[in-house]
Short mmCIF file of C-alpha atoms in Angstrom, two decimals:
data_model
loop_
_atom_site.label_atom_id
_atom_site.label_comp_id
_atom_site.label_asym_id
_atom_site.label_seq_id
_atom_site.Cartn_x
_atom_site.Cartn_y
_atom_site.Cartn_z
CA MET A 298 -4.51 6.62 -29.28
CA GLU A 299 -6.59 4.49 -27.38
CA LYS A 300 -7.56 5.58 -23.73
CA PRO A 301 -7.32 2.22 -22.14
CA LEU A 302 -10.99 3.06 -20.25
CA LYS A 303 -12.02 3.29 -23.67
CA LEU A 304 -10.62 -0.37 -24.66
CA LEU A 305 -12.13 -1.42 -21.64
CA HIS A 306 -15.64 -0.54 -22.46
CA ALA A 307 -15.13 -1.64 -26.04
CA SER A 308 -14.24 -5.25 -24.56
CA LEU A 309 -17.88 -5.35 -22.86
CA ASN A 310 -19.33 -8.88 -23.56
CA SER A 311 -15.99 -10.24 -24.84
CA ARG A 312 -13.92 -12.83 -23.62
CA VAL A 313 -10.89 -10.92 -21.48
CA MET A 314 -8.01 -12.19 -19.12
CA VAL A 315 -7.26 -10.50 -16.25
CA GLU A 316 -4.31 -11.27 -14.01
CA LEU A 317 -4.16 -10.03 -10.18
CA ARG A 318 -0.87 -9.78 -8.05
CA ASN A 319 -1.36 -12.78 -6.52
CA GLY A 320 -0.56 -14.47 -9.68
CA VAL A 321 -4.13 -15.95 -10.22
CA GLU A 322 -5.76 -15.21 -13.68
CA TYR A 323 -9.97 -14.69 -14.37
CA HIS A 324 -10.74 -15.67 -17.91
CA GLY A 325 -14.28 -14.75 -17.95
CA ILE A 326 -17.10 -12.63 -20.30
CA LEU A 327 -16.34 -8.82 -18.97
CA ASP A 328 -20.38 -7.77 -17.68
CA GLY A 329 -19.05 -4.24 -16.44
CA TYR A 330 -16.67 -1.87 -14.55
CA ASP A 331 -16.97 1.27 -12.85
CA VAL A 332 -14.42 4.25 -12.84
CA PRO A 333 -11.71 5.21 -11.55
CA HIS A 334 -11.57 2.07 -9.81
CA MET A 335 -11.50 -0.59 -12.29
CA ASN A 336 -13.66 -2.82 -10.51
CA LEU A 337 -14.79 -5.19 -12.67
CA VAL A 338 -17.79 -7.88 -13.47
CA LEU A 339 -17.02 -10.87 -15.32
CA LYS A 340 -19.19 -13.86 -16.14
CA LYS A 341 -18.60 -17.45 -17.19
CA THR A 342 -15.43 -17.02 -15.22
CA ASP A 343 -12.63 -19.51 -14.98
CA GLN A 344 -9.49 -18.97 -11.95
CA ILE A 345 -6.31 -20.09 -12.86
CA VAL A 346 -3.84 -20.93 -10.56
CA ASN A 347 -0.39 -22.17 -12.14
CA THR A 348 -2.12 -22.35 -15.79
CA GLU A 349 -4.03 -25.01 -14.19
CA GLN A 350 -8.00 -24.11 -13.31
CA LYS A 351 -8.71 -24.13 -9.78
CA ALA A 352 -12.52 -23.05 -9.92
CA LYS A 353 -15.74 -22.15 -12.08
CA HIS A 354 -17.59 -18.57 -11.47
CA GLU A 355 -20.88 -17.82 -13.13
CA THR A 356 -19.95 -14.25 -11.52
CA VAL A 357 -17.30 -12.66 -10.32
CA ILE A 358 -16.94 -9.37 -8.69
CA VAL A 359 -13.21 -8.15 -8.92
CA ARG A 360 -11.40 -5.25 -6.78
CA GLY A 361 -9.92 -3.05 -9.29
CA ASP A 362 -6.84 -2.38 -7.04
CA ASN A 363 -5.56 -6.08 -7.11
CA ILE A 364 -4.89 -6.18 -11.11
CA ILE A 365 -2.02 -6.35 -12.90
CA TYR A 366 -3.13 -6.37 -16.34
CA ILE A 367 -6.42 -7.13 -18.47
CA SER A 368 -6.33 -8.55 -21.91
CA PRO A 369 -8.86 -8.07 -23.86
CA MET B 17 13.52 20.04 -18.97
CA GLU B 18 11.06 17.26 -20.31
CA LYS B 19 8.10 15.98 -18.05
CA PRO B 20 7.55 12.39 -17.31
CA LEU B 21 3.79 12.72 -19.00
CA LYS B 22 5.06 15.01 -21.82
CA LEU B 23 7.93 11.64 -22.79
CA LEU B 24 4.84 9.05 -22.67
CA HIS B 25 2.83 10.87 -24.65
CA ALA B 26 5.34 11.25 -27.56
CA SER B 27 6.43 7.67 -27.12
CA LEU B 28 2.63 6.63 -28.87
CA ASN B 29 3.20 4.28 -31.36
CA SER B 30 6.40 3.01 -30.85
CA ARG B 31 7.93 0.09 -28.80
CA VAL B 32 8.03 0.68 -24.96
CA MET B 33 9.16 -1.57 -22.08
CA VAL B 34 7.54 -1.62 -19.26
CA GLU B 35 8.85 -3.35 -15.76
CA LEU B 36 5.94 -3.74 -13.33
CA ARG B 37 6.60 -4.82 -9.35
CA ASN B 38 6.21 -8.53 -9.43
CA GLY B 39 9.59 -8.94 -11.86
CA VAL B 40 7.51 -9.31 -15.13
CA GLU B 41 8.27 -6.96 -18.04
CA TYR B 42 5.95 -5.95 -20.67
CA HIS B 43 7.41 -5.19 -24.46
CA GLY B 44 4.70 -3.06 -26.77
CA ILE B 45 3.83 -0.66 -29.01
CA LEU B 46 2.76 1.96 -26.76
CA ASP B 47 -1.11 2.64 -27.59
CA GLY B 48 -2.65 4.70 -24.88
CA TYR B 49 -2.51 6.33 -21.40
CA ASP B 50 -4.52 7.88 -19.05
CA VAL B 51 -3.65 10.76 -16.30
CA PRO B 52 -2.88 10.84 -13.14
CA HIS B 53 -2.89 6.86 -12.76
CA MET B 54 -0.48 6.31 -16.32
CA ASN B 55 -2.43 2.96 -16.91
CA LEU B 56 -1.05 1.85 -20.60
CA VAL B 57 -2.60 0.03 -23.53
CA LEU B 58 0.20 -1.78 -24.96
CA LYS B 59 -0.45 -3.63 -28.87
CA LYS B 60 1.94 -6.61 -29.95
CA THR B 61 3.26 -7.25 -26.52
CA ASP B 62 5.65 -9.65 -25.04
CA GLN B 63 5.28 -10.72 -21.84
CA ILE B 64 8.79 -11.34 -20.42
CA VAL B 65 9.71 -13.11 -17.25
CA ASN B 66 13.05 -14.31 -16.23
CA THR B 67 14.27 -12.98 -19.56
CA GLU B 68 12.49 -15.57 -21.34
CA GLN B 69 9.14 -14.86 -23.30
CA LYS B 70 5.94 -16.37 -21.34
CA ALA B 71 3.26 -15.02 -22.89
CA LYS B 72 2.05 -12.75 -26.16
CA HIS B 73 -0.91 -10.65 -26.05
CA GLU B 74 -2.68 -8.45 -28.95
CA THR B 75 -3.54 -6.08 -26.67
CA VAL B 76 -3.05 -4.84 -22.51
CA ILE B 77 -4.35 -2.41 -20.05
CA VAL B 78 -1.46 -2.57 -17.84
CA ARG B 79 -2.45 -0.95 -14.36
CA GLY B 80 -0.02 1.85 -13.79
CA ASP B 81 0.33 1.59 -9.96
CA ASN B 82 1.90 -2.16 -10.85
CA ILE B 83 4.62 -0.05 -13.40
CA ILE B 84 8.20 0.53 -11.88
CA TYR B 85 9.60 2.16 -15.20
CA ILE B 86 9.17 2.56 -18.78
CA SER B 87 11.89 2.57 -20.91
CA PRO B 88 10.40 4.11 -24.34
CA MET C 249 16.43 25.51 4.78
CA GLU C 250 16.32 23.16 1.24
CA LYS C 251 12.92 21.89 0.24
CA PRO C 252 12.89 18.04 -1.53
CA LEU C 253 11.93 19.52 -4.40
CA LYS C 254 13.85 22.76 -4.76
CA LEU C 255 16.61 20.39 -4.59
CA LEU C 256 15.64 17.86 -7.32
CA HIS C 257 14.91 21.01 -9.59
CA ALA C 258 18.43 22.23 -8.54
CA SER C 259 19.54 18.33 -9.67
CA LEU C 260 18.10 18.86 -13.46
CA ASN C 261 20.79 17.82 -16.19
CA SER C 262 23.43 16.85 -13.64
CA ARG C 263 24.01 12.94 -12.91
CA VAL C 264 21.36 11.40 -9.72
CA MET C 265 21.28 7.68 -8.34
CA VAL C 266 18.17 6.59 -7.18
CA GLU C 267 17.18 3.77 -5.40
CA LEU C 268 14.05 1.77 -5.80
CA ARG C 269 11.89 -0.40 -3.27
CA ASN C 270 12.83 -3.18 -5.00
CA GLY C 271 16.69 -2.43 -4.40
CA VAL C 272 17.22 -2.10 -8.15
CA GLU C 273 19.31 1.42 -8.27
CA TYR C 274 19.55 3.79 -11.35
CA HIS C 275 22.33 6.37 -12.09
CA GLY C 276 21.40 8.47 -15.20
CA ILE C 277 20.82 12.31 -16.05
CA LEU C 278 17.71 13.81 -14.43
CA ASP C 279 15.95 14.99 -17.08
CA GLY C 280 12.23 15.80 -16.10
CA TYR C 281 10.34 15.48 -12.87
CA ASP C 282 6.64 15.97 -12.24
CA VAL C 283 4.82 17.24 -9.07
CA PRO C 284 3.51 15.78 -6.28
CA HIS C 285 4.25 11.98 -7.59
CA MET C 286 8.46 12.72 -7.98
CA ASN C 287 7.87 10.68 -11.10
CA LEU C 288 11.50 11.45 -13.03
CA VAL C 289 12.78 11.09 -16.81
CA LEU C 290 16.30 9.98 -16.38
CA LYS C 291 19.02 9.72 -19.31
CA LYS C 292 21.72 7.64 -20.41
CA THR C 293 20.89 5.25 -17.29
CA ASP C 294 22.58 2.26 -16.12
CA GLN C 295 20.33 0.08 -13.73
CA ILE C 296 22.51 -1.62 -10.73
CA VAL C 297 21.26 -4.84 -9.35
CA ASN C 298 23.68 -6.11 -6.65
CA THR C 299 26.24 -3.43 -7.52
CA GLU C 300 26.24 -5.11 -11.13
CA GLN C 301 25.26 -3.16 -13.99
CA LYS C 302 22.06 -5.32 -15.50
CA ALA C 303 21.23 -2.93 -18.49
CA LYS C 304 21.57 0.23 -20.03
CA HIS C 305 18.31 2.85 -21.06
CA GLU C 306 18.64 5.74 -23.30
CA THR C 307 15.81 7.30 -21.14
CA VAL C 308 13.50 5.94 -18.57
CA ILE C 309 10.17 6.81 -16.51
CA VAL C 310 10.64 6.17 -13.20
CA ARG C 311 7.36 6.35 -10.89
CA GLY C 312 7.68 8.01 -8.12
CA ASP C 313 6.01 5.83 -5.72
CA ASN C 314 8.75 3.28 -6.00
CA ILE C 315 11.32 5.39 -5.27
CA ILE C 316 13.53 5.06 -1.72
CA TYR C 317 15.88 8.06 -2.03
CA ILE C 318 17.60 10.13 -4.82
CA SER C 319 21.07 11.78 -4.06
CA PRO C 320 21.77 14.54 -6.44
CA MET D 60 2.40 18.67 23.60
CA GLU D 61 4.75 18.96 20.89
CA LYS D 62 3.31 18.44 16.95
CA PRO D 63 5.54 16.18 14.76
CA LEU D 64 6.42 18.90 11.98
CA LYS D 65 7.01 21.41 14.94
CA LEU D 66 9.50 18.65 16.02
CA LEU D 67 10.95 18.01 12.80
CA HIS D 68 11.05 22.06 11.95
CA ALA D 69 13.23 22.67 15.32
CA SER D 70 15.87 19.84 13.97
CA LEU D 71 16.93 21.64 10.97
CA ASN D 72 20.20 21.89 10.67
CA SER D 73 21.07 19.37 13.46
CA ARG D 74 22.14 15.32 13.25
CA VAL D 75 18.96 13.01 13.11
CA MET D 76 18.78 9.25 12.48
CA VAL D 77 16.15 8.01 10.35
CA GLU D 78 14.72 4.43 9.69
CA LEU D 79 13.05 3.18 6.59
CA ARG D 80 11.09 0.16 5.78
CA ASN D 81 13.74 -2.00 4.62
CA GLY D 82 15.10 -1.79 7.65
CA VAL D 83 18.17 1.07 6.48
CA GLU D 84 19.24 3.46 8.65
CA TYR D 85 19.99 7.43 7.38
CA HIS D 86 22.43 9.44 9.69
CA GLY D 87 22.58 13.14 8.29
CA ILE D 88 21.92 16.51 8.89
CA LEU D 89 18.58 17.37 8.26
CA ASP D 90 18.78 20.16 5.69
CA GLY D 91 14.73 20.64 4.82
CA TYR D 92 11.61 19.07 4.78
CA ASP D 93 8.24 18.92 2.81
CA VAL D 94 4.59 18.89 3.95
CA PRO D 95 2.52 16.61 3.91
CA HIS D 96 5.00 14.37 2.62
CA MET D 97 7.78 14.59 4.63
CA ASN D 98 10.15 14.17 2.29
CA LEU D 99 13.56 14.52 3.83
CA VAL D 100 16.79 16.30 2.68
CA LEU D 101 19.47 14.89 4.51
CA LYS D 102 23.24 16.28 4.13
CA LYS D 103 26.40 14.26 5.37
CA THR D 104 24.83 11.35 5.02
CA ASP D 105 25.94 7.86 6.42
CA GLN D 106 23.74 4.50 4.70
CA ILE D 107 23.74 2.02 7.80
CA VAL D 108 22.85 -1.62 7.33
CA ASN D 109 22.90 -3.93 9.79
CA THR D 110 25.00 -1.47 12.02
CA GLU D 111 27.68 -1.25 9.37
CA GLN D 112 28.20 1.71 7.11
CA LYS D 113 27.24 0.54 3.50
CA ALA D 114 27.45 4.31 1.91
CA LYS D 115 28.28 7.88 2.30
CA HIS D 116 26.03 10.67 0.46
CA GLU D 117 26.69 14.13 0.66
CA THR D 118 22.58 15.14 0.04
CA VAL D 119 20.11 12.31 -0.36
CA ILE D 120 16.20 13.18 -0.90
CA VAL D 121 14.62 10.51 0.92
CA ARG D 122 10.65 9.96 0.09
CA GLY D 123 8.56 10.23 3.40
CA ASP D 124 6.29 7.52 2.80
CA ASN D 125 9.13 4.79 3.46
CA ILE D 126 10.46 6.43 7.18
CA ILE D 127 9.28 4.43 9.89
CA TYR D 128 10.61 7.17 12.48
CA ILE D 129 12.75 9.65 12.72
CA SER D 130 14.89 10.64 16.02
CA PRO D 131 16.86 14.26 16.36
CA MET E 277 -17.99 5.96 23.37
CA GLU E 278 -14.41 7.24 23.16
CA LYS E 279 -13.10 8.31 20.07
CA PRO E 280 -9.11 7.22 19.55
CA LEU E 281 -8.29 10.10 18.68
CA LYS E 282 -9.94 11.73 22.43
CA LEU E 283 -8.28 9.43 23.87
CA LEU E 284 -4.73 9.79 22.07
CA HIS E 285 -5.11 13.52 23.52
CA ALA E 286 -5.85 12.27 26.86
CA SER E 287 -2.96 10.06 26.60
CA LEU E 288 -0.41 12.88 26.29
CA ASN E 289 2.15 12.56 29.14
CA SER E 290 1.89 9.87 30.09
CA ARG E 291 3.69 6.29 29.04
CA VAL E 292 2.08 4.46 26.63
CA MET E 293 3.29 1.16 24.09
CA VAL E 294 3.27 1.44 20.26
CA GLU E 295 3.71 -1.54 18.27
CA LEU E 296 4.47 -1.42 14.50
CA ARG E 297 3.71 -3.16 11.34
CA ASN E 298 7.83 -4.68 11.04
CA GLY E 299 6.89 -5.75 14.51
CA VAL E 300 9.00 -3.36 16.56
CA GLU E 301 7.44 -2.16 19.93
CA TYR E 302 8.40 2.08 20.83
CA HIS E 303 7.72 2.38 24.51
CA GLY E 304 7.09 6.04 25.63
CA ILE E 305 6.37 9.37 26.92
CA LEU E 306 3.17 10.30 24.46
CA ASP E 307 4.37 14.13 23.71
CA GLY E 308 2.66 14.95 21.11
CA TYR E 309 0.41 13.78 17.67
CA ASP E 310 -1.38 15.30 14.60
CA VAL E 311 -4.69 14.57 12.87
CA PRO E 312 -5.39 13.13 10.53
CA HIS E 313 -2.08 11.12 9.81
CA MET E 314 -1.61 9.90 13.24
CA ASN E 315 2.36 10.85 13.44
CA LEU E 316 3.69 10.63 16.87
CA VAL E 317 6.27 12.37 19.43
CA LEU E 318 7.47 9.83 21.56
CA LYS E 319 10.19 10.93 24.31
CA LYS E 320 12.15 8.35 26.45
CA THR E 321 11.71 5.95 24.23
CA ASP E 322 12.65 2.44 24.79
CA GLN E 323 11.97 0.57 21.50
CA ILE E 324 11.97 -3.32 21.77
CA VAL E 325 12.50 -6.03 19.72
CA ASN E 326 11.38 -9.51 19.88
CA THR E 327 11.02 -8.74 23.77
CA GLU E 328 14.42 -7.45 24.43
CA GLN E 329 15.63 -3.70 24.40
CA LYS E 330 17.32 -2.58 20.98
CA ALA E 331 17.78 1.03 21.44
CA LYS E 332 17.25 4.65 23.65
CA HIS E 333 15.65 7.49 21.79
CA GLU E 334 15.12 10.76 23.54
CA THR E 335 12.95 11.98 21.16
CA VAL E 336 11.02 9.99 18.22
CA ILE E 337 9.11 10.96 15.83
CA VAL E 338 6.49 7.90 14.44
CA ARG E 339 5.08 8.07 11.04
CA GLY E 340 1.15 7.35 12.08
CA ASP E 341 1.05 4.79 8.99
CA ASN E 342 3.58 2.33 10.45
CA ILE E 343 1.32 1.74 13.69
CA ILE E 344 -0.65 -1.00 14.31
CA TYR E 345 -1.68 0.02 17.84
CA ILE E 346 -1.41 2.47 20.81
CA SER E 347 -2.01 1.03 24.33
CA PRO E 348 -2.17 4.04 26.64
CA MET F 65 -29.99 -3.80 5.20
CA GLU F 66 -27.68 -3.32 7.40
CA LYS F 67 -24.64 -0.38 6.67
CA PRO F 68 -20.98 -1.57 7.95
CA LEU F 69 -20.96 1.53 10.41
CA LYS F 70 -24.05 1.11 11.70
CA LEU F 71 -23.21 -2.46 12.40
CA LEU F 72 -20.09 -1.09 14.38
CA HIS F 73 -22.46 1.33 16.05
CA ALA F 74 -24.19 -1.11 17.26
CA SER F 75 -21.32 -3.02 18.65
CA LEU F 76 -20.43 -0.43 21.07
CA ASN F 77 -20.04 -1.69 24.90
CA SER F 78 -20.06 -5.41 23.77
CA ARG F 79 -17.18 -7.75 23.43
CA VAL F 80 -15.92 -8.23 19.44
CA MET F 81 -13.14 -10.07 17.83
CA VAL F 82 -10.79 -8.08 15.42
CA GLU F 83 -8.36 -9.46 13.22
CA LEU F 84 -5.52 -7.96 12.23
CA ARG F 85 -3.41 -8.09 8.82
CA ASN F 86 -0.35 -9.58 10.54
CA GLY F 87 -2.39 -12.87 12.17
CA VAL F 88 -2.89 -11.55 15.26
CA GLU F 89 -6.48 -11.12 17.07
CA TYR F 90 -7.85 -9.02 19.39
CA HIS F 91 -10.50 -9.67 21.86
CA GLY F 92 -12.27 -6.51 23.79
CA ILE F 93 -14.84 -4.45 24.11
CA LEU F 94 -15.52 -1.62 21.53
CA ASP F 95 -15.66 1.71 23.36
CA GLY F 96 -14.80 3.43 20.17
CA TYR F 97 -14.37 3.93 16.37
CA ASP F 98 -14.21 6.92 14.22
CA VAL F 99 -15.35 7.65 10.19
CA PRO F 100 -14.08 7.02 7.69
CA HIS F 101 -10.47 5.20 9.09
CA MET F 102 -12.56 2.43 11.73
CA ASN F 103 -9.85 2.88 13.97
CA LEU F 104 -11.11 1.46 17.40
CA VAL F 105 -10.48 1.46 20.72
CA LEU F 106 -11.17 -1.64 22.79
CA LYS F 107 -11.07 -1.86 26.57
CA LYS F 108 -9.72 -5.07 28.42
CA THR F 109 -8.88 -6.87 25.53
CA ASP F 110 -6.84 -10.01 25.13
CA GLN F 111 -3.93 -10.20 22.39
CA ILE F 112 -4.38 -13.59 20.18
CA VAL F 113 -1.35 -15.14 18.36
CA ASN F 114 -1.63 -18.72 17.04
CA THR F 115 -4.81 -19.25 19.18
CA GLU F 116 -2.58 -18.56 22.43
CA GLN F 117 -3.21 -15.40 24.55
CA LYS F 118 0.03 -13.33 24.35
CA ALA F 119 -1.09 -10.06 25.97
CA LYS F 120 -3.51 -8.29 27.85
CA HIS F 121 -4.30 -4.27 27.34
CA GLU F 122 -6.48 -2.60 29.39
CA THR F 123 -6.79 0.03 26.37
CA VAL F 124 -5.96 -0.08 22.93
CA ILE F 125 -6.44 1.69 19.78
CA VAL F 126 -6.32 -0.15 16.49
CA ARG F 127 -5.18 1.63 13.26
CA GLY F 128 -8.40 1.01 10.84
CA ASP F 129 -6.02 0.22 7.68
CA ASN F 130 -4.55 -2.96 9.52
CA ILE F 131 -8.34 -4.39 9.91
CA ILE F 132 -9.52 -7.69 8.29
CA TYR F 133 -12.18 -7.87 10.19
CA ILE F 134 -14.46 -7.27 13.30
CA SER F 135 -16.97 -9.61 14.25
CA PRO F 136 -19.26 -8.50 16.92
CA MET G 278 -23.90 -4.05 -18.83
CA GLU G 279 -24.06 -4.10 -15.04
CA LYS G 280 -21.90 -2.13 -12.71
CA PRO G 281 -19.77 -3.58 -10.11
CA LEU G 282 -22.32 -2.06 -7.42
CA LYS G 283 -25.27 -2.55 -8.50
CA LEU G 284 -24.68 -6.37 -8.68
CA LEU G 285 -23.16 -6.57 -5.28
CA HIS G 286 -26.49 -4.26 -4.31
CA ALA G 287 -28.71 -7.16 -5.79
CA SER G 288 -26.96 -9.88 -3.88
CA LEU G 289 -28.51 -8.66 -0.75
CA ASN G 290 -29.48 -11.35 1.71
CA SER G 291 -28.11 -14.36 -0.84
CA ARG G 292 -24.82 -16.05 -0.07
CA VAL G 293 -22.06 -14.93 -1.48
CA MET G 294 -18.57 -16.18 -1.33
CA VAL G 295 -15.40 -13.46 -0.32
CA GLU G 296 -11.67 -13.72 -0.86
CA LEU G 297 -9.53 -12.23 0.87
CA ARG G 298 -5.85 -11.07 -0.16
CA ASN G 299 -4.43 -13.18 2.78
CA GLY G 300 -6.33 -16.20 0.93
CA VAL G 301 -8.35 -16.62 3.37
CA GLU G 302 -12.38 -17.47 2.32
CA TYR G 303 -15.43 -15.84 3.87
CA HIS G 304 -18.83 -17.83 2.68
CA GLY G 305 -22.30 -16.11 3.94
CA ILE G 306 -25.06 -14.49 3.94
CA LEU G 307 -24.36 -10.50 2.85
CA ASP G 308 -25.94 -8.24 5.02
CA GLY G 309 -24.99 -4.77 3.60
CA TYR G 310 -22.04 -2.87 2.20
CA ASP G 311 -21.03 0.74 1.89
CA VAL G 312 -19.44 2.91 -0.87
CA PRO G 313 -17.37 3.48 -2.13
CA HIS G 314 -14.77 1.11 0.57
CA MET G 315 -16.88 -1.82 -0.30
CA ASN G 316 -17.02 -2.36 3.27
CA LEU G 317 -18.95 -5.69 3.58
CA VAL G 318 -21.86 -7.13 6.55
CA LEU G 319 -21.79 -11.44 6.23
CA LYS G 320 -24.46 -13.33 8.73
CA LYS G 321 -23.94 -16.78 9.17
CA THR G 322 -20.79 -17.25 7.62
CA ASP G 323 -17.97 -19.97 7.27
CA GLN G 324 -14.05 -18.59 7.52
CA ILE G 325 -12.19 -21.21 5.35
CA VAL G 326 -8.89 -21.77 5.07
CA ASN G 327 -7.04 -23.74 2.64
CA THR G 328 -10.41 -25.19 1.86
CA GLU G 329 -10.89 -26.25 5.09
CA GLN G 330 -13.64 -24.67 7.38
CA LYS G 331 -11.64 -22.75 10.47
CA ALA G 332 -14.36 -20.78 12.34
CA LYS G 333 -18.21 -19.56 12.06
CA HIS G 334 -18.87 -16.31 12.91
CA GLU G 335 -22.69 -14.87 13.37
CA THR G 336 -21.79 -11.72 11.77
CA VAL G 337 -18.70 -10.49 10.10
CA ILE G 338 -17.92 -6.78 8.70
CA VAL G 339 -14.95 -7.13 6.24
CA ARG G 340 -12.63 -4.27 5.11
CA GLY G 341 -13.26 -3.49 1.29
CA ASP G 342 -9.39 -3.43 1.38
CA ASN G 343 -9.00 -6.69 1.82
CA ILE G 344 -11.11 -8.44 -0.64
CA ILE G 345 -9.83 -9.41 -3.95
CA TYR G 346 -12.82 -10.77 -5.28
CA ILE G 347 -16.71 -11.43 -4.59
CA SER G 348 -18.91 -13.98 -5.90
CA PRO G 349 -22.35 -13.44 -5.68
#
């Protein structure tokens, strides 16, 4: 059994895909998170809307309560 | 009587279907969860939108507050 | 006076109807619940959308925060 | 001054009207409630949608967080 | 400085207007409230939808989490 | 660094603009607030819908959980 | 690993972009925040709707629960 937060920790410094409730995806390098909110810090992030890149962000703090799933 | 979390635990390592509030389904192997949030780790996951497979994810962390139901 | 959770407990092993916020109904045998979330375990469940059966689930864990009402 | 929960208690065994966030009304006899969630047990309940009766339920547990108002 | 709950208390037994998240207004005499939920008891209440009176309620318990504002 | 609640306190007795989640704006004199909900008391308030004044309220209690931002 | 709140703190006095759940963006100088709500104080703020500037605010308190992401 792998706990969600342990998997999140193991994903630090690697690329993850995050989908938010508004349908937007963020693809970036997981640089940090907090507990229990699951707020994330992503680096070198592409913001994807309808499979098209809308913006790039060197760094982004994503609030955890908007997240649907995180795919390491 | 079977408690929800006990049933969830008994479903570890077997295939489950998860429906989220945005109508998307995830079919995968339950690899972990946490309490009380019911965040899930799913492996070998198919993401199903309108009965069609939209994506595959080797691993996914699904936030529990988006989940409508889990069917083991 | 009958407390909601006491009535829920008295409904164990009998058929209940559950309506969720997304308008979907689940008809099944109440096999378990937890407190205070009111997550439910339903067995032999019919999923009803617009009065038509959409799916059957041998077992389902329904998250309590999606529930509008439970009718024993 | 009349506290909301004291008024609710005084309404036990009498007919109440409950409107939910999805616009549906329930008219029934208040048989129980809990604190602090304000989950209700209603008996001999008519479910009203757009001023028309849609269903009757001998007993219903209504989750408090869906309730807009209760009129004794 | 006037604290919101102190102002609410000072409004007991006088007429208030309450607007809810679903856009419906209630005009009635404030007969009670609770803390911290800000659930209200209103007497002699007019329910106003799109500036037209839709219903009258001798007594109404309004759940606080539906309230946008209260105007004494 | 200026803490949000300290700035709110410093804005007492001066005019503020408040935007709510339903898109409505309130322009009024900040007469009070509470912590941690950030419920507000506004005086001499104009209610603005689509840049047009819809109503005036001598006094208004605005629930904090509807607020998007406050501009002193 | 960089914690979200530590990154937020490091962004004080520099320009940040904040996107809210209603799709509106705020571009301003981060002047303060609080924990755990992540309410923000922004200075010299441009409010951007559909990539067009809609308003300017010398100072704005943004409630944290409306925030999707913050980009330093």
